[in-house]
Coordinates of N, CA and C in Angstrom, one line a residue:
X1 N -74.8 -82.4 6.6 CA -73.4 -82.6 6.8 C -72.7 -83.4 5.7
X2 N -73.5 -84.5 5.1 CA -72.7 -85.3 4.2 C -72.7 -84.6 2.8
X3 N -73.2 -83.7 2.6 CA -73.4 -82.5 1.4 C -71.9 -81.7 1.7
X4 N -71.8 -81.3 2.9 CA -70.7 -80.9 3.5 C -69.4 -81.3 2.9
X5 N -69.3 -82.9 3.7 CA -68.5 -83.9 3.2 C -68.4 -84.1 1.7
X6 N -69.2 -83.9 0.3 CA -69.4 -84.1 -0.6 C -68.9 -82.4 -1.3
X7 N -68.7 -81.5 -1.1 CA -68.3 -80.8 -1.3 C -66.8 -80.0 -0.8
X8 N -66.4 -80.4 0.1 CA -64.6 -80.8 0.7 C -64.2 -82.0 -0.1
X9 N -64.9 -83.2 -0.9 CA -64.1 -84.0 -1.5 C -62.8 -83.5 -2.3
X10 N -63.1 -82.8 -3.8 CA -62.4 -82.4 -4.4 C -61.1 -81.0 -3.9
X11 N -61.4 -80.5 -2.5 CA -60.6 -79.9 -1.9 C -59.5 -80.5 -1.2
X12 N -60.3 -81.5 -0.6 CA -59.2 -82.8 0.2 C -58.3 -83.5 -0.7
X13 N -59.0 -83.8 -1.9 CA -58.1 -84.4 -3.2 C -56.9 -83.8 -3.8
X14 N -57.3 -82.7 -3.7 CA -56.5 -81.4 -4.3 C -55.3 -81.5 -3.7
X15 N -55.1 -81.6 -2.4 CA -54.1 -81.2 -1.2 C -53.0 -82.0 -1.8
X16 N -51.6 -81.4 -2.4 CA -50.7 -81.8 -2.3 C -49.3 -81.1 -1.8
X17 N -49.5 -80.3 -1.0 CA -48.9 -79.9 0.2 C -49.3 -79.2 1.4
X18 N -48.3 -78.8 2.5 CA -48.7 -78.1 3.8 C -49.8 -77.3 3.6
X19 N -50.8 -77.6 4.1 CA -52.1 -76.6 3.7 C -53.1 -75.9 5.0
X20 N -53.1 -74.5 5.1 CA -54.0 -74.0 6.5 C -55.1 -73.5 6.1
X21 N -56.2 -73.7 6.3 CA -57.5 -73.4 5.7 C -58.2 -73.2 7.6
X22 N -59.1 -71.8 7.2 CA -59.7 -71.3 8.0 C -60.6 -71.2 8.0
X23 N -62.2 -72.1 8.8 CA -63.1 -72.1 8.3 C -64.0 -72.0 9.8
X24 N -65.2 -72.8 9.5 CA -66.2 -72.3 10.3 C -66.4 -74.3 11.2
X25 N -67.3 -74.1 12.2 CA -66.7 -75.5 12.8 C -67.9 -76.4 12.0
X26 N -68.4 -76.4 11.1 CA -69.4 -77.8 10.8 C -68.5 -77.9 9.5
X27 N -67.6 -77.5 8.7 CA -66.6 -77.8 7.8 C -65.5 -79.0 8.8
X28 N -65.2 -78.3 9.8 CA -63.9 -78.6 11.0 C -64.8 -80.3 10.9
X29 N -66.1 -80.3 11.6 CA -67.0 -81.3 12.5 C -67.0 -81.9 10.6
X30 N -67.2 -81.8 9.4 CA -67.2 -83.0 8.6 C -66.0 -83.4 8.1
X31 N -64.7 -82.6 8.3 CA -63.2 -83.5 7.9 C -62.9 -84.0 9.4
X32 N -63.9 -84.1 10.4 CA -63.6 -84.9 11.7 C -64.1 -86.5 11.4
X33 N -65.0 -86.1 10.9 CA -66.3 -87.1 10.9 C -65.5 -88.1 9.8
X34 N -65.1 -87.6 8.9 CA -64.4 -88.4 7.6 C -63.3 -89.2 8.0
X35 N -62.3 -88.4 8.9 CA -61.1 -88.7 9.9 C -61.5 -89.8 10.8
X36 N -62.7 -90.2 11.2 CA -63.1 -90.9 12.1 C -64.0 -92.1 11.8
X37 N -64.8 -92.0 10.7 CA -65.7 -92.9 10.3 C -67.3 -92.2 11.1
X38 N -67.1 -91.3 11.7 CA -68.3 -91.2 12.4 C -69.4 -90.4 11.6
X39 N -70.3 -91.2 11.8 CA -71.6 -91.1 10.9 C -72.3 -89.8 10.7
X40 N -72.2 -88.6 12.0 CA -72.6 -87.6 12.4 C -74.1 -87.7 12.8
X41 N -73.8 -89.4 13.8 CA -75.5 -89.1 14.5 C -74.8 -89.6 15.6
X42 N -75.7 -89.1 16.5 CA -74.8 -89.3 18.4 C -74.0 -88.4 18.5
X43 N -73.6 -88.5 19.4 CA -71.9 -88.0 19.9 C -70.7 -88.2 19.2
X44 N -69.9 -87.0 18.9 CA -68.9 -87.2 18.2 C -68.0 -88.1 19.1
X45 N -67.1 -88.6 18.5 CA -65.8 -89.4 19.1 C -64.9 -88.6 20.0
X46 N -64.4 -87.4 19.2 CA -64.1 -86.2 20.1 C -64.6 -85.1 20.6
X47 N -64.4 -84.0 21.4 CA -65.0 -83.0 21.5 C -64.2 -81.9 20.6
X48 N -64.3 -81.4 19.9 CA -63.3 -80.1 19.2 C -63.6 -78.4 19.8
X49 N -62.9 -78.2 20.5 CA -63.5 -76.9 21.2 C -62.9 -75.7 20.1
X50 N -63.8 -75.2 20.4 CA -63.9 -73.2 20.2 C -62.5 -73.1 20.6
X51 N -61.8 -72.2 19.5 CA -60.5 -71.0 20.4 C -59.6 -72.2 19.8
X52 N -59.3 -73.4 19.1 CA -58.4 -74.1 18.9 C -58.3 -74.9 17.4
X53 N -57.1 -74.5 17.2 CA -57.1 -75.6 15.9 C -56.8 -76.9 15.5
X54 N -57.0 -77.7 14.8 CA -57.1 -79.4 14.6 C -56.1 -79.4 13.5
X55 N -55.4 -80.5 13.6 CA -54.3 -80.4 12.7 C -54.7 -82.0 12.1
X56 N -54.8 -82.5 10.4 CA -55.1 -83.5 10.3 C -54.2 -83.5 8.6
X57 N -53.8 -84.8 8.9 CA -52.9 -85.5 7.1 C -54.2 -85.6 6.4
X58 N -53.7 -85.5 5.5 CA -54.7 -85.8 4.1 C -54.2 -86.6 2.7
X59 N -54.3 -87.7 2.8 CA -53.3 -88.4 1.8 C -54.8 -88.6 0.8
X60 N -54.5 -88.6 -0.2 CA -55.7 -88.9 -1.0 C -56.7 -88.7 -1.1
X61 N -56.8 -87.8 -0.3 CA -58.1 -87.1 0.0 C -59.0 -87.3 1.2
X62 N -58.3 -88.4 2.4 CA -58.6 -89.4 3.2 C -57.8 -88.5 4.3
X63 N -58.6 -88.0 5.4 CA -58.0 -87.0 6.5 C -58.0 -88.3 7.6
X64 N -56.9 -87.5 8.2 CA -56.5 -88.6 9.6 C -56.0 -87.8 10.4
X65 N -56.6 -87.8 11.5 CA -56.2 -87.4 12.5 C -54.8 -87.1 13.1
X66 N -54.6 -85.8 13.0 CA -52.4 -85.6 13.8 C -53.1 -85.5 15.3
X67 N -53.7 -84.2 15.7 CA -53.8 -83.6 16.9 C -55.1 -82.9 16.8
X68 N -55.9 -83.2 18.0 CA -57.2 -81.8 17.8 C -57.1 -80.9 19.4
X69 N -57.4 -80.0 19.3 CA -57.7 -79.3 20.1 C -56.3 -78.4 20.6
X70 N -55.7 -77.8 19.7 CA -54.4 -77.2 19.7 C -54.3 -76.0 20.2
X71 N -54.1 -75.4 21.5 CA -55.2 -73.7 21.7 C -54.2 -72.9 20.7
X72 N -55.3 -72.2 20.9 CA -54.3 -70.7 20.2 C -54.5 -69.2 20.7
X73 N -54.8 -69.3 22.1 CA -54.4 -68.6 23.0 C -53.0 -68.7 23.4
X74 N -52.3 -67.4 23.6 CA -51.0 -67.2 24.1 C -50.4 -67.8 25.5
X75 N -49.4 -68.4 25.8 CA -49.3 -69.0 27.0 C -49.0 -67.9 27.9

């Protein structure tokens, strides 16, 4: 995971505007983990489900949490 995290660096850096990237959830689970400080041992802080997107700032390369768990099923 922290190889993970070490390879999204220079992508997170990069970000200087509105950006949607579609990926797989242990990319999702290490810009959570960075977002959070969590170490990626134990239980995450949140749960991020299947079927939904996470919306997060990224100033400097430093993600922060907007919103997680956004469905994207039709109402």
């Amino acid at each position: 995971p922290r190889e993970v995290q070490a390879r999204l660096a220079p992508f997170l850096r990069g970000l200087q505007q509105p950006t949607l990237a579609v990926t797989h959830k242990g990319v999702i689970q290490a810009i959570h983990a960075l977002a959070t400080g969590w170490r990626m041992i134990g239980k995450p802080p949140h749960k991020l489900r299947d079927g939904a997107a996470h919306l997060f700032d990224v100033t400097g390369g430093q993600p922060e949490i907007v919103r997680l768990n956004i469905p994207l099923e039709a109402s």
